[in-house]
mmCIF file of C-alpha atoms in Angstrom:
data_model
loop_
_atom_site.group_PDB
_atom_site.id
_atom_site.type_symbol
_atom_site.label_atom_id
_atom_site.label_comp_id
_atom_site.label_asym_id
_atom_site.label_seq_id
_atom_site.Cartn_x
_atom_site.Cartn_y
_atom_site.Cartn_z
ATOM 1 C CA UNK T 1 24.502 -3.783 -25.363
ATOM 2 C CA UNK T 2 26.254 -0.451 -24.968
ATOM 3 C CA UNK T 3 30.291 -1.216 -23.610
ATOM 4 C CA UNK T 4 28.800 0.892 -20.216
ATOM 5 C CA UNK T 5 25.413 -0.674 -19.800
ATOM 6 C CA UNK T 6 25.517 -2.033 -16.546
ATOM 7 C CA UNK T 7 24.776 -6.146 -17.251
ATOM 8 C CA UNK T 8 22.896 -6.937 -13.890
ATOM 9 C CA UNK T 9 20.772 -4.960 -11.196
ATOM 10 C CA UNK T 10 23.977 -5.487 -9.107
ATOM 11 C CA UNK T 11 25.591 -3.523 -11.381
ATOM 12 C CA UNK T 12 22.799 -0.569 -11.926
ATOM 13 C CA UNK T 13 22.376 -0.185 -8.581
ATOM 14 C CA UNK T 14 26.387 -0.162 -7.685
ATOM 15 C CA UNK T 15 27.035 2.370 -10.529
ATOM 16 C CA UNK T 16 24.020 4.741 -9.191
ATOM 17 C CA UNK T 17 25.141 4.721 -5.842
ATOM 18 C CA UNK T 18 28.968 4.140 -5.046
ATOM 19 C CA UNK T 19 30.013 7.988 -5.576
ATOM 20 C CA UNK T 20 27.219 8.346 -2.424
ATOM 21 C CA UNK T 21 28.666 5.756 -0.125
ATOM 22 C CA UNK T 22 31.809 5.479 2.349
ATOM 23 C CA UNK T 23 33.105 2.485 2.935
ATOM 24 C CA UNK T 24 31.614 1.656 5.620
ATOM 25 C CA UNK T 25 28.176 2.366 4.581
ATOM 26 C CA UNK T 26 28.393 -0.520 2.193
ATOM 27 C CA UNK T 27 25.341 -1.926 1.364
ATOM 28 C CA UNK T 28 24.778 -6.211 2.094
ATOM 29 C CA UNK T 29 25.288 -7.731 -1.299
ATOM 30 C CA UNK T 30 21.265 -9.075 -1.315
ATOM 31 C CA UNK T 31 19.059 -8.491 -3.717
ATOM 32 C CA UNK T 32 15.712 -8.446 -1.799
ATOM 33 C CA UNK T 33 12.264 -9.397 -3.897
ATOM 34 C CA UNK T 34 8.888 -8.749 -2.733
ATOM 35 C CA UNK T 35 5.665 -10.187 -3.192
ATOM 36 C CA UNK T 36 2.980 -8.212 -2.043
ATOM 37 C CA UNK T 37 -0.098 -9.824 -1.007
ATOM 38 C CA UNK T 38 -2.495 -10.677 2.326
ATOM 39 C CA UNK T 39 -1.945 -13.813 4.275
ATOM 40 C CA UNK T 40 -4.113 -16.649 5.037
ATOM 41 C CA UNK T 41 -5.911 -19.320 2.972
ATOM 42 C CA UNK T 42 -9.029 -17.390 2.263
ATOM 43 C CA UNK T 43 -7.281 -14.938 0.372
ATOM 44 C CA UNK T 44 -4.481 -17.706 -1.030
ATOM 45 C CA UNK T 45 -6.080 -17.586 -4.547
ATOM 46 C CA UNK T 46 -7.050 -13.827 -4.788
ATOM 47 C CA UNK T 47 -6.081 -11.354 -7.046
ATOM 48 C CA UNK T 48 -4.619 -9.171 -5.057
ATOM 49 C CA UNK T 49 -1.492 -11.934 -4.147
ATOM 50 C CA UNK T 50 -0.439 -12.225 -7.158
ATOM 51 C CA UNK T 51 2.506 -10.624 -6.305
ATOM 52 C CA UNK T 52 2.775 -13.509 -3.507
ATOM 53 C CA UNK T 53 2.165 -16.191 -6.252
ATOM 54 C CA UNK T 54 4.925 -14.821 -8.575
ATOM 55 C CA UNK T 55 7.267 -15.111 -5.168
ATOM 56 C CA UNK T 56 6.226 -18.658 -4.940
ATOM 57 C CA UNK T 57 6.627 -19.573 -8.379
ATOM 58 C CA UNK T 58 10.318 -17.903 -8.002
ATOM 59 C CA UNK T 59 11.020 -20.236 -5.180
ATOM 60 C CA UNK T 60 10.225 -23.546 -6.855
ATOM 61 C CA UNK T 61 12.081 -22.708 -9.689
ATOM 62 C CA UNK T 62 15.201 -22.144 -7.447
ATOM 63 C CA UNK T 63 13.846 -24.999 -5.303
ATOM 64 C CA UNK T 64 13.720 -23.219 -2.169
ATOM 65 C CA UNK T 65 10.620 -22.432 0.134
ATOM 66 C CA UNK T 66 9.652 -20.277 2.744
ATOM 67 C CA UNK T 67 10.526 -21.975 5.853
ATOM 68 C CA UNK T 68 11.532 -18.616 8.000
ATOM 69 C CA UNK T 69 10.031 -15.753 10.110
ATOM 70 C CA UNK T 70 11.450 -12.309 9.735
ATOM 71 C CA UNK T 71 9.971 -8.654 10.472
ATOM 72 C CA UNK T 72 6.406 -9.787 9.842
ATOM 73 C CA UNK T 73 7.235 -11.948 6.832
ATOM 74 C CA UNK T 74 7.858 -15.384 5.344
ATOM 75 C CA UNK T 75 11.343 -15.571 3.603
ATOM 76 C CA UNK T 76 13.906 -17.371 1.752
ATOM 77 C CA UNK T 77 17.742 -16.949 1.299
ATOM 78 C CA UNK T 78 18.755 -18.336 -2.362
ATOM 79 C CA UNK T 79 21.697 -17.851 -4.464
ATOM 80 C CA UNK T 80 21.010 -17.145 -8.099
ATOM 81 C CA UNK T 81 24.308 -17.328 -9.838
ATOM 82 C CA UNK T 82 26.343 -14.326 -8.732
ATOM 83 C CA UNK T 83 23.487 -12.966 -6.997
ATOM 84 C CA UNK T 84 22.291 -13.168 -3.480
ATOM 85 C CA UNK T 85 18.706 -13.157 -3.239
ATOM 86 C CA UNK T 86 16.610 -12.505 -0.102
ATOM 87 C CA UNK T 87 12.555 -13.545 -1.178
ATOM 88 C CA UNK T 88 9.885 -11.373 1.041
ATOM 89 C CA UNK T 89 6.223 -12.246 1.431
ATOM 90 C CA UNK T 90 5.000 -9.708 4.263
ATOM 91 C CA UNK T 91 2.441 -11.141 6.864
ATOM 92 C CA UNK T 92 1.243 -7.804 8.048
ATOM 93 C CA UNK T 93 -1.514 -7.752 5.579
ATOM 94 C CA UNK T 94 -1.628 -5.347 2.565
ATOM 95 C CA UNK T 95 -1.848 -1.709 3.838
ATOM 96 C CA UNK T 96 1.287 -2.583 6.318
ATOM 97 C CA UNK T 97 3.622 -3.984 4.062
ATOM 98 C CA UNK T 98 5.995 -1.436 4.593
ATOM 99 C CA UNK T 99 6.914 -2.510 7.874
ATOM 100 C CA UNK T 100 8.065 -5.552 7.052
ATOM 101 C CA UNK T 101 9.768 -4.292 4.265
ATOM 102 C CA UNK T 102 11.536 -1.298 6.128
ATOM 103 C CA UNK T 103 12.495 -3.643 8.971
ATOM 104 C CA UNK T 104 14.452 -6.194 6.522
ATOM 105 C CA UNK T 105 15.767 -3.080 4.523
ATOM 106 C CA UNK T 106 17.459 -1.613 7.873
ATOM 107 C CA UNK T 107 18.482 -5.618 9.571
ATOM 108 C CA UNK T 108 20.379 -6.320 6.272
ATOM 109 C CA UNK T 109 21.113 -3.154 5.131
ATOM 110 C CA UNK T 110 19.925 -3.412 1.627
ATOM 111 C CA UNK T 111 19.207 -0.133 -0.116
ATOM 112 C CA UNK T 112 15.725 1.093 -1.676
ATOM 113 C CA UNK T 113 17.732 0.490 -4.879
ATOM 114 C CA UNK T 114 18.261 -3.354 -4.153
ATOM 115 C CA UNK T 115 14.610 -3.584 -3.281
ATOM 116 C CA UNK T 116 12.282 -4.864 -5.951
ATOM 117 C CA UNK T 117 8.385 -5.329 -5.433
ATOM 118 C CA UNK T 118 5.567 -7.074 -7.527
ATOM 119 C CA UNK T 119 2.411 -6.284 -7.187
ATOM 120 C CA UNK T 120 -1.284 -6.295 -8.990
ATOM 121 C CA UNK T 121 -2.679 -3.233 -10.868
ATOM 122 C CA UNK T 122 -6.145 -3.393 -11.419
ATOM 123 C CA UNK T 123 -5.645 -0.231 -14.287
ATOM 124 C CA UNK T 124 -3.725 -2.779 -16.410
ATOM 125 C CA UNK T 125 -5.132 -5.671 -18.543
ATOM 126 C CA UNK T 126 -5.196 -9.226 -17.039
ATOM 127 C CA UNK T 127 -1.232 -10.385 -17.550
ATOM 128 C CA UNK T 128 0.219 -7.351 -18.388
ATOM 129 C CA UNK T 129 3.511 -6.976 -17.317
ATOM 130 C CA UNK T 130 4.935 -3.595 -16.107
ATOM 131 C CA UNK T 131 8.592 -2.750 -14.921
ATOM 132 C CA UNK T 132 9.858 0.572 -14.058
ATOM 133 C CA UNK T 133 13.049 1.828 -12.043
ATOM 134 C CA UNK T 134 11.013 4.176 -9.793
ATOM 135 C CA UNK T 135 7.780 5.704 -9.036
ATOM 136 C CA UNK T 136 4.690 6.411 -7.070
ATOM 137 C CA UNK T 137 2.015 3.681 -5.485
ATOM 138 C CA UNK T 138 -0.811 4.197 -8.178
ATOM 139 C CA UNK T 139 -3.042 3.903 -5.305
ATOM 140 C CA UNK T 140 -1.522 0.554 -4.208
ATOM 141 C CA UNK T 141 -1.718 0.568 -0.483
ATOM 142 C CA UNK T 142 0.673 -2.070 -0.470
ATOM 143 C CA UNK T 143 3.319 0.543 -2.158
ATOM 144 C CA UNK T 144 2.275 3.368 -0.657
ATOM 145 C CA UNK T 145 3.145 2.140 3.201
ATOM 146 C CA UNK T 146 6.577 1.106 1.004
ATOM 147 C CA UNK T 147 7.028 4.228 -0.121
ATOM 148 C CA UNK T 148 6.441 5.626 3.243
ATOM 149 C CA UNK T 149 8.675 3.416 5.235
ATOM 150 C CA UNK T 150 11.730 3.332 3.110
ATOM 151 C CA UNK T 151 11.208 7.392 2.525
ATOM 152 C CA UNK T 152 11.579 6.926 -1.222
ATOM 153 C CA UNK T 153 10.148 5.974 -4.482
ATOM 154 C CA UNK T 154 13.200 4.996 -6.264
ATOM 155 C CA UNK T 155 13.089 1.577 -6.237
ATOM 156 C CA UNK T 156 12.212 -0.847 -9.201
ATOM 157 C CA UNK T 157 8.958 -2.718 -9.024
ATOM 158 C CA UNK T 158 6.711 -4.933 -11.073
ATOM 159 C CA UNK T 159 2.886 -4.329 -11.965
ATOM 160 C CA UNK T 160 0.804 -7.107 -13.171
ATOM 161 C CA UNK T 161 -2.389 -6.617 -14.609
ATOM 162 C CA UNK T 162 -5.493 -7.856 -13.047
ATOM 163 C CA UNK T 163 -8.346 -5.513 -15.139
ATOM 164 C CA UNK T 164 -10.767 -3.898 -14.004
ATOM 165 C CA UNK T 165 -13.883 -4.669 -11.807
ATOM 166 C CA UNK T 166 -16.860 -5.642 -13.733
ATOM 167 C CA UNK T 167 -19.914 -2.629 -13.772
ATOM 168 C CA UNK T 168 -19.635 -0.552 -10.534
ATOM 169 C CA UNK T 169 -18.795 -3.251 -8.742
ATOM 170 C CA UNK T 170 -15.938 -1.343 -6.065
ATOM 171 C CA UNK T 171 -12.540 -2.073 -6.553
ATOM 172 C CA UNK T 172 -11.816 -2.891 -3.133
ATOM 173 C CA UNK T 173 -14.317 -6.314 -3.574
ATOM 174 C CA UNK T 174 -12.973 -6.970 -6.759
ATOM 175 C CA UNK T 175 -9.263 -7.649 -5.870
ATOM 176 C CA UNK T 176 -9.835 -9.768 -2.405
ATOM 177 C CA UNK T 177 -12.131 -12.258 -5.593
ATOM 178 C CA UNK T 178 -10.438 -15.283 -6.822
ATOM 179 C CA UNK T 179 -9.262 -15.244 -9.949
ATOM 180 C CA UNK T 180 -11.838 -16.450 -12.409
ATOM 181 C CA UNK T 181 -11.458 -20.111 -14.559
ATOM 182 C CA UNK T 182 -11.123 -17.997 -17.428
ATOM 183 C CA UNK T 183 -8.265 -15.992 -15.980
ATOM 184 C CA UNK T 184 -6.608 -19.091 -14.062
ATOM 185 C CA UNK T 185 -6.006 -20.949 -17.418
ATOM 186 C CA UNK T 186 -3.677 -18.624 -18.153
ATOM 187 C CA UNK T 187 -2.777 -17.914 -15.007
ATOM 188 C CA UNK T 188 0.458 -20.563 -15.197
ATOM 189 C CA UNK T 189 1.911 -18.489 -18.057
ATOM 190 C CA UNK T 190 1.468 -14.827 -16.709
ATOM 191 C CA UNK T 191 3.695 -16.617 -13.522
ATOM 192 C CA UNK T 192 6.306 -17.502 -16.045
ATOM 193 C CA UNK T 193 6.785 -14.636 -17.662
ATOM 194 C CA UNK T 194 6.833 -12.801 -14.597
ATOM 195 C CA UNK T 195 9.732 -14.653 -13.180
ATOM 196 C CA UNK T 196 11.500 -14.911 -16.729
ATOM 197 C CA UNK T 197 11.519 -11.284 -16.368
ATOM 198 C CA UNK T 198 12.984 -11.240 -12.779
ATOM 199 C CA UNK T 199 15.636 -13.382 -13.814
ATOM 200 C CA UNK T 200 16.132 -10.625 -16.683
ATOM 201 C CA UNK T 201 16.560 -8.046 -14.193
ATOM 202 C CA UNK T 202 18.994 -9.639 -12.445
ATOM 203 C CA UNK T 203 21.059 -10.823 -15.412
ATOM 204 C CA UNK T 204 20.611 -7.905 -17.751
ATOM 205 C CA UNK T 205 19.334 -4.794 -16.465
ATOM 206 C CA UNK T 206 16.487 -3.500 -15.689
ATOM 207 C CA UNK T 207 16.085 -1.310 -18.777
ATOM 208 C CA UNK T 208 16.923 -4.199 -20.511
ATOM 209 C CA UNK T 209 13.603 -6.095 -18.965
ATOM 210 C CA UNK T 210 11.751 -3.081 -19.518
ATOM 211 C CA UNK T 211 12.503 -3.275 -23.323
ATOM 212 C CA UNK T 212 11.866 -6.921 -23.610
ATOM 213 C CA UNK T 213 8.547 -7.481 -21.161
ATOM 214 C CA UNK T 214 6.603 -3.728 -21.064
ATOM 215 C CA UNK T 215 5.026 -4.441 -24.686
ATOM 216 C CA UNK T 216 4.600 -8.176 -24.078
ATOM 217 C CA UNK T 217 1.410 -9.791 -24.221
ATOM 218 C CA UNK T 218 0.099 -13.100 -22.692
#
């Protein structure tokens, strides 16, 4: 690693930003990560909350659940080593996530920087892993009300693969399906890696987790 490579998204985001800031526009020293998904049981196992099933496979590993009620989501305070992390599921459904998000952005005044989302991509492979530092929705609705709320794209953010509907069956039905047994047996592992590279962000880099997970394969 170069002697100036920031080590941590703490760091990336403090050396992008400080020349910006006064000091009392400080940023809160949280890290927030965001699952994007729809509530409720009947959708609990659907594609399309995977990003909710990587946030819940976070929390166990840092033993911690989501016990709380804030802007429209379920979240979690946990400390990961140096880092301060603040877990989102929003409860708005899909298309509003934004508002959940933008609401905890401006409470604890975290920056679009310090805001990382994971979410499904159904133009990506089953267990494909993604990570970039910025960028449009795709066509996520999920990201686009982001996008729209925080009045940015530069924040980093996770796609996993979920492939593509079978035949012409529309894209809309195909993510709000459970997954199917072929895809839930490895299922477990595309979780883990997801996380592993989370905790890569945070301890590396982003660019880092980019170079190690973007040309990984389940």
């Amino acid at each position: 690693m170069a002697e100036n490579q920031p080590k941590s998204l703490k760091d990336l985001l403090s050396k992008i930003t400080a020349p910006l800031r006064s000091e009392t526009e400080q940023p809160n020293t949280f890290t927030m990560l965001v699952g994007l998904g729809n509530p409720g049981r009947e959708y609990a196992h659907t594609r399309h909350n995977i990003g909710f099933m990587v946030l819940d496979h976070l929390a166990a590993k840092l033993a911690t659940n989501f016990a709380r009620v804030e802007s429209q989501a379920l979240i979690t305070k946990e400390n990961y080593k140096s880092s301060r992390l603040l877990l989102v599921k929003p409860q708005t459904f899909m298309n509003l996530s934004g508002q959940s998000i933008g609401g905890l952005a401006r409470y604890y005044k975290i920056l679009p920087e310090q805001i990382f989302v994971i979410f499904d991509d159904v133009d990506l492979p089953f267990g494909t892993i993604r990570l970039r530092e910025r960028g449009g929705s795709g066509g996520q609705r999920g990201m686009k009300s982001i996008i729209e709320r925080l009045g940015t794209q530069a924040f980093p953010r996770m796609r996993i693969g979920i492939g593509r509907p079978p035949g012409r069956m529309d894209a809309a039905d195909y993510v709000l399906q459970d997954f199917s047994k072929s895809e839930t047996e490895f299922l477990g592992a595309v979780l883990d890696q997801a996380v592993e590279a989370i905790f890569t962000t945070i301890d590396e880099g982003i660019v880092s987790a980019m170079n190690k997970f973007n040309s990984a394969q389940i």
